[in-house]
Structures are given as C-alpha cells and as structure tokens.
Amino acid sequence: MQDIEFLYRDDDVVAINKPSGLAVHRGWADDDAFAMTLVRDALGQWVYPVHRLDRGASGVLLFGLSKESARALCERFERREVQKTYLALVRGAPPPELLIDHPLKPDNSDEPQAATTNVRLLSQLGRYAWVEARPHTGRLHQIRRHLKHISCPIIGDVKYGKGEHNRLFRERYALHRLALHASRLQLPGLDVHAPLPAELANTLEQLRQSEQERSTSPQ
C-alpha cells in the first residue's frame, strides 16, 4: 500500500499531500490505487472528495469526512472562498508578475469560459523558470493551459508541454512527472501547506547549481 502523508485533520475535513501519479478516485483513472481509497483505508471511515487535483500533480488535497461537510466545502469552492497556490517548473522566461486572463473551453462545450490566473516568477534558471501560480477560477487543467498560452509550458506535461524538454528532464534529472505542485490551500479557518516533494526539490537544486556555475565561469 502506498504511504499517504497527512497534513491536517479535524472533525470535518482531512488534508493530504497527494503524490504525483496518484488519481483522486476511480472515475478519473483505471488504476489499482486511488487517493480516496487509501485515505479511507488509513482512517477506517468513508471520505468524500471535494475538488480536483491532476493525477500528475502533487500537493494539498482535501476530503470531507461526511457528506454534509463535503457539501459545505464544495459550496466554498463554488463561491471562490478558497485560495490555491501552486508551484511549477516551466520552460521559458515569464515576466516578474502577470495576470493571465484567457477564457478556456471545457471538453464538452464549444463556448469558452472565463479563466484567470496570477503568475509570479520566483527564480529564472537559464532557459527554465520556477513560478508561483494562483488560479482565480477552476477550469479543467487551467494552470497547465494558461502557462502553455504564454509559451511557458510546464516540464513533464505530456498533453500541453514540449516533448524535447520533458525528455531532457527525464534523462538528465530523472524527473518522471509533471512539475506542478499544489503547495498551499487557504479558506476561512484553514491554511494547509504541502512540502515540496524530493524529486522536485532535487531538480531545482541541480538547476540552481548549473546556473551558478554558468554565471561564475570565465567567459
């Protein structure tokens, strides 16, 4: 059984640090293990998902501990009372701060829906960048699609990214995942942080060392 890192629990909600590659529940992937069933088995009680987190992404994932608490949490998401912060490694050089206001089409409709994301540059690492993204809407794959829209695709994104860069990070840095991490989730009365997974932290450190060596080497 895959180990689950619990970040928070009270009478109504539990938060975990979902690892990359783990689907939330059976309806989203044809796998043997799912976050919902692993949390259920660890706690010995039913849990109820209240929001999405891409299978390839890691980070904060909430579950309600009852149907009533899950419904209340879902309503908070619908009222946009929840603030989510993501970290991503991208190809490109985004500006220091940017509001992406770009409507996105859902899979089952031809009508674009309003979608906005704040992006902040945390560090430029040669041809790559470490960024913070805060979505204000909850469209499918919003951050991944918005970063592609500004020509800064996320490393490891097989759907919206660049194969040559994904391959480079697999071969050079042994990074075999989507470089997207849900680092923080805030709502009134709750503030949950998820530590950065080792594989992302190690890749960042190698990139920083390479960039430092480049900047200090004689020209």
Tab-separated table of C-alpha atoms in Angstrom:
chain	number	residue	atom	x	y	z
A	1	MET	CA	0.000	0.000	0.000
A	2	GLN	CA	1.263	3.466	-0.893
A	3	ASP	CA	2.015	5.676	2.092
A	4	ILE	CA	-0.106	8.801	2.458
A	5	GLU	CA	1.221	11.952	4.127
A	6	PHE	CA	-1.492	13.574	6.232
A	7	LEU	CA	-1.236	17.354	6.557
A	8	TYR	CA	-4.336	18.222	8.604
A	9	ARG	CA	-7.403	16.654	10.196
A	10	ASP	CA	-10.344	17.839	12.264
A	11	ASP	CA	-13.921	16.597	12.724
A	12	ASP	CA	-14.991	17.705	9.245
A	13	VAL	CA	-12.029	17.595	6.882
A	14	VAL	CA	-8.753	15.826	6.206
A	15	ALA	CA	-5.919	17.095	4.006
A	16	ILE	CA	-3.167	15.009	2.450
A	17	ASN	CA	-0.051	15.670	0.401
A	18	LYS	CA	-1.026	13.719	-2.712
A	19	PRO	CA	1.940	12.218	-4.549
A	20	SER	CA	2.331	12.643	-8.290
A	21	GLY	CA	0.867	9.776	-10.307
A	22	LEU	CA	-1.985	9.017	-7.900
A	23	ALA	CA	-5.521	9.647	-9.167
A	24	VAL	CA	-8.076	11.086	-6.746
A	25	HIS	CA	-10.720	8.400	-7.309
A	26	ARG	CA	-11.673	5.587	-9.661
A	27	GLY	CA	-13.685	7.727	-12.041
A	28	TRP	CA	-10.544	9.604	-13.126
A	29	ALA	CA	-8.210	6.725	-13.997
A	30	ASP	CA	-8.068	2.964	-14.492
A	31	ASP	CA	-5.574	2.290	-11.695
A	32	ASP	CA	-5.351	-0.085	-8.754
A	33	ALA	CA	-4.810	2.604	-6.100
A	34	PHE	CA	-6.591	5.913	-5.579
A	35	ALA	CA	-6.134	8.707	-3.064
A	36	MET	CA	-9.719	8.400	-1.831
A	37	THR	CA	-9.487	4.677	-1.070
A	38	LEU	CA	-6.029	4.976	0.506
A	39	VAL	CA	-7.241	7.736	2.834
A	40	ARG	CA	-10.427	5.801	3.586
A	41	ASP	CA	-8.472	2.670	4.493
A	42	ALA	CA	-5.947	4.600	6.600
A	43	LEU	CA	-8.683	6.358	8.600
A	44	GLY	CA	-11.109	3.459	8.693
A	45	GLN	CA	-14.025	5.602	7.504
A	46	TRP	CA	-15.579	6.932	4.318
A	47	VAL	CA	-14.173	10.139	2.873
A	48	TYR	CA	-15.592	12.387	0.154
A	49	PRO	CA	-13.560	14.299	-2.482
A	50	VAL	CA	-14.386	17.995	-2.798
A	51	HIS	CA	-12.022	19.290	-5.510
A	52	ARG	CA	-9.762	18.199	-8.355
A	53	LEU	CA	-6.021	17.749	-8.432
A	54	ASP	CA	-4.491	16.413	-11.625
A	55	ARG	CA	-3.128	12.895	-11.409
A	56	GLY	CA	0.336	14.118	-12.411
A	57	ALA	CA	0.370	16.952	-9.872
A	58	SER	CA	1.255	16.625	-6.201
A	59	GLY	CA	0.212	18.619	-3.162
A	60	VAL	CA	-2.699	19.602	-0.944
A	61	LEU	CA	-5.851	17.553	-1.469
A	62	LEU	CA	-8.921	17.901	0.765
A	63	PHE	CA	-11.584	15.343	1.629
A	64	GLY	CA	-14.744	15.820	3.632
A	65	LEU	CA	-15.303	13.340	6.456
A	66	SER	CA	-19.068	13.328	5.956
A	67	LYS	CA	-21.464	14.056	3.105
A	68	GLU	CA	-22.525	17.238	4.876
A	69	SER	CA	-19.005	18.583	5.387
A	70	ALA	CA	-18.071	17.678	1.803
A	71	ARG	CA	-21.114	19.543	0.505
A	72	ALA	CA	-20.207	22.604	2.586
A	73	LEU	CA	-16.631	22.522	1.268
A	74	CYS	CA	-17.825	22.173	-2.326
A	75	GLU	CA	-20.001	25.248	-1.841
A	76	ARG	CA	-16.971	27.200	-0.622
A	77	PHE	CA	-15.103	26.256	-3.774
A	78	GLU	CA	-18.086	27.314	-5.881
A	79	ARG	CA	-18.235	30.673	-4.058
A	80	ARG	CA	-14.480	31.081	-4.679
A	81	GLU	CA	-13.707	31.362	-0.980
A	82	VAL	CA	-10.753	29.002	-1.423
A	83	GLN	CA	-7.326	30.268	-2.453
A	84	LYS	CA	-4.958	27.741	-4.006
A	85	THR	CA	-1.253	28.305	-4.601
A	86	TYR	CA	0.746	26.152	-6.992
A	87	LEU	CA	4.444	25.901	-7.813
A	88	ALA	CA	5.604	24.900	-11.281
A	89	LEU	CA	8.799	24.442	-13.257
A	90	VAL	CA	8.337	25.810	-16.766
A	91	ARG	CA	10.272	26.287	-19.983
A	92	GLY	CA	10.697	29.953	-20.826
A	93	ALA	CA	11.169	33.358	-19.221
A	94	PRO	CA	7.891	34.749	-17.854
A	95	PRO	CA	7.661	38.355	-16.620
A	96	PRO	CA	8.084	39.026	-12.874
A	97	GLU	CA	4.303	39.188	-12.419
A	98	LEU	CA	1.458	38.509	-14.799
A	99	LEU	CA	-2.324	38.153	-14.735
A	100	ILE	CA	-3.382	35.671	-17.405
A	101	ASP	CA	-6.946	36.448	-18.465
A	102	HIS	CA	-7.671	33.862	-21.137
A	103	PRO	CA	-11.023	32.043	-21.487
A	104	LEU	CA	-10.827	28.261	-21.765
A	105	LYS	CA	-13.128	25.792	-23.468
A	106	PRO	CA	-14.307	22.838	-21.386
A	107	ASP	CA	-14.134	19.420	-23.018
A	108	ASN	CA	-17.893	19.141	-23.502
A	109	SER	CA	-18.622	22.620	-24.844
A	110	ASP	CA	-17.552	24.934	-27.625
A	111	GLU	CA	-18.177	28.025	-25.506
A	112	PRO	CA	-15.070	29.391	-23.739
A	113	GLN	CA	-15.443	30.101	-20.033
A	114	ALA	CA	-13.771	32.956	-18.168
A	115	ALA	CA	-10.458	31.898	-16.618
A	116	THR	CA	-7.823	33.976	-14.809
A	117	THR	CA	-4.546	33.032	-13.155
A	118	ASN	CA	-1.921	35.136	-11.395
A	119	VAL	CA	1.641	34.036	-12.157
A	120	ARG	CA	4.722	35.246	-10.273
A	121	LEU	CA	8.317	34.489	-11.200
A	122	LEU	CA	10.236	33.054	-8.244
A	123	SER	CA	13.545	32.346	-9.991
A	124	GLN	CA	14.886	32.266	-13.533
A	125	LEU	CA	17.140	29.260	-14.089
A	126	GLY	CA	18.644	29.678	-17.523
A	127	ARG	CA	16.073	28.553	-20.087
A	128	TYR	CA	13.709	27.458	-17.315
A	129	ALA	CA	11.767	29.206	-14.572
A	130	TRP	CA	10.299	28.370	-11.168
A	131	VAL	CA	6.943	30.099	-10.821
A	132	GLU	CA	4.027	30.511	-8.450
A	133	ALA	CA	0.511	30.302	-9.901
A	134	ARG	CA	-2.745	31.283	-8.212
A	135	PRO	CA	-5.892	30.448	-10.175
A	136	HIS	CA	-8.982	32.577	-9.568
A	137	THR	CA	-11.242	30.180	-11.451
A	138	GLY	CA	-11.327	26.402	-11.520
A	139	ARG	CA	-11.291	25.352	-15.164
A	140	LEU	CA	-10.010	21.950	-16.229
A	141	HIS	CA	-6.187	21.958	-16.478
A	142	GLN	CA	-6.328	25.744	-16.071
A	143	ILE	CA	-2.769	26.372	-14.888
A	144	ARG	CA	-1.281	23.985	-17.435
A	145	ARG	CA	-3.251	25.550	-20.287
A	146	HIS	CA	-2.599	29.125	-19.168
A	147	LEU	CA	1.150	28.555	-18.887
A	148	LYS	CA	1.143	26.999	-22.344
A	149	HIS	CA	-0.785	30.062	-23.569
A	150	ILE	CA	2.100	32.363	-22.522
A	151	SER	CA	4.653	29.989	-24.115
A	152	CYS	CA	5.876	28.712	-20.738
A	153	PRO	CA	4.733	25.060	-20.708
A	154	ILE	CA	5.216	23.012	-17.560
A	155	ILE	CA	8.026	20.464	-17.590
A	156	GLY	CA	6.692	16.913	-17.700
A	157	ASP	CA	3.336	17.909	-19.183
A	158	VAL	CA	2.742	15.334	-21.924
A	159	LYS	CA	-0.511	16.985	-23.062
A	160	TYR	CA	0.349	20.701	-23.114
A	161	GLY	CA	4.141	20.684	-22.848
A	162	LYS	CA	7.134	20.118	-25.124
A	163	GLY	CA	8.380	16.579	-25.647
A	164	GLU	CA	12.021	17.563	-26.122
A	165	HIS	CA	12.183	19.339	-22.753
A	166	ASN	CA	10.236	16.607	-20.971
A	167	ARG	CA	12.714	14.067	-22.346
A	168	LEU	CA	15.693	16.183	-21.289
A	169	PHE	CA	14.452	16.321	-17.695
A	170	ARG	CA	13.798	12.587	-17.643
A	171	GLU	CA	17.279	11.774	-18.921
A	172	ARG	CA	19.357	14.460	-17.199
A	173	TYR	CA	17.485	14.946	-13.918
A	174	ALA	CA	15.499	11.686	-13.606
A	175	LEU	CA	12.303	13.736	-13.345
A	176	HIS	CA	9.499	11.458	-14.497
A	177	ARG	CA	6.481	13.539	-13.503
A	178	LEU	CA	4.516	16.709	-14.091
A	179	ALA	CA	6.430	19.545	-12.403
A	180	LEU	CA	3.321	21.030	-10.776
A	181	HIS	CA	2.767	21.092	-7.003
A	182	ALA	CA	-0.237	22.400	-5.040
A	183	SER	CA	1.766	23.946	-2.218
A	184	ARG	CA	-0.946	25.750	-0.245
A	185	LEU	CA	-4.715	25.818	0.200
A	186	GLN	CA	-6.445	28.528	2.204
A	187	LEU	CA	-10.037	29.077	3.217
A	188	PRO	CA	-11.579	30.818	6.240
A	189	GLY	CA	-10.342	28.958	9.313
A	190	LEU	CA	-7.961	26.671	7.433
A	191	ASP	CA	-4.487	27.133	5.940
A	192	VAL	CA	-2.704	23.977	4.758
A	193	HIS	CA	0.835	23.784	3.350
A	194	ALA	CA	2.327	20.810	1.478
A	195	PRO	CA	6.133	20.387	1.472
A	196	LEU	CA	7.815	20.186	-1.910
A	197	PRO	CA	8.460	16.563	-2.967
A	198	ALA	CA	12.090	15.453	-3.009
A	199	GLU	CA	12.184	14.842	-6.770
A	200	LEU	CA	11.171	18.450	-7.485
A	201	ALA	CA	13.448	19.892	-4.800
A	202	ASN	CA	16.412	17.898	-6.138
A	203	THR	CA	15.769	19.004	-9.720
A	204	LEU	CA	15.559	22.642	-8.644
A	205	GLU	CA	18.809	22.368	-6.717
A	206	GLN	CA	20.606	20.887	-9.725
A	207	LEU	CA	19.277	23.654	-11.975
A	208	ARG	CA	20.398	26.319	-9.490
A	209	GLN	CA	23.861	24.792	-9.239
A	210	SER	CA	24.169	24.645	-13.028
A	211	GLU	CA	23.058	28.258	-13.350
A	212	GLN	CA	25.514	29.371	-10.651
A	213	GLU	CA	28.373	27.542	-12.367
A	214	ARG	CA	27.458	29.180	-15.674
A	215	SER	CA	27.339	32.653	-14.153
A	216	THR	CA	30.713	32.286	-12.408
A	217	SER	CA	32.623	30.542	-15.202
A	218	PRO	CA	35.121	32.698	-17.148
A	219	GLN	CA	33.815	33.986	-20.463
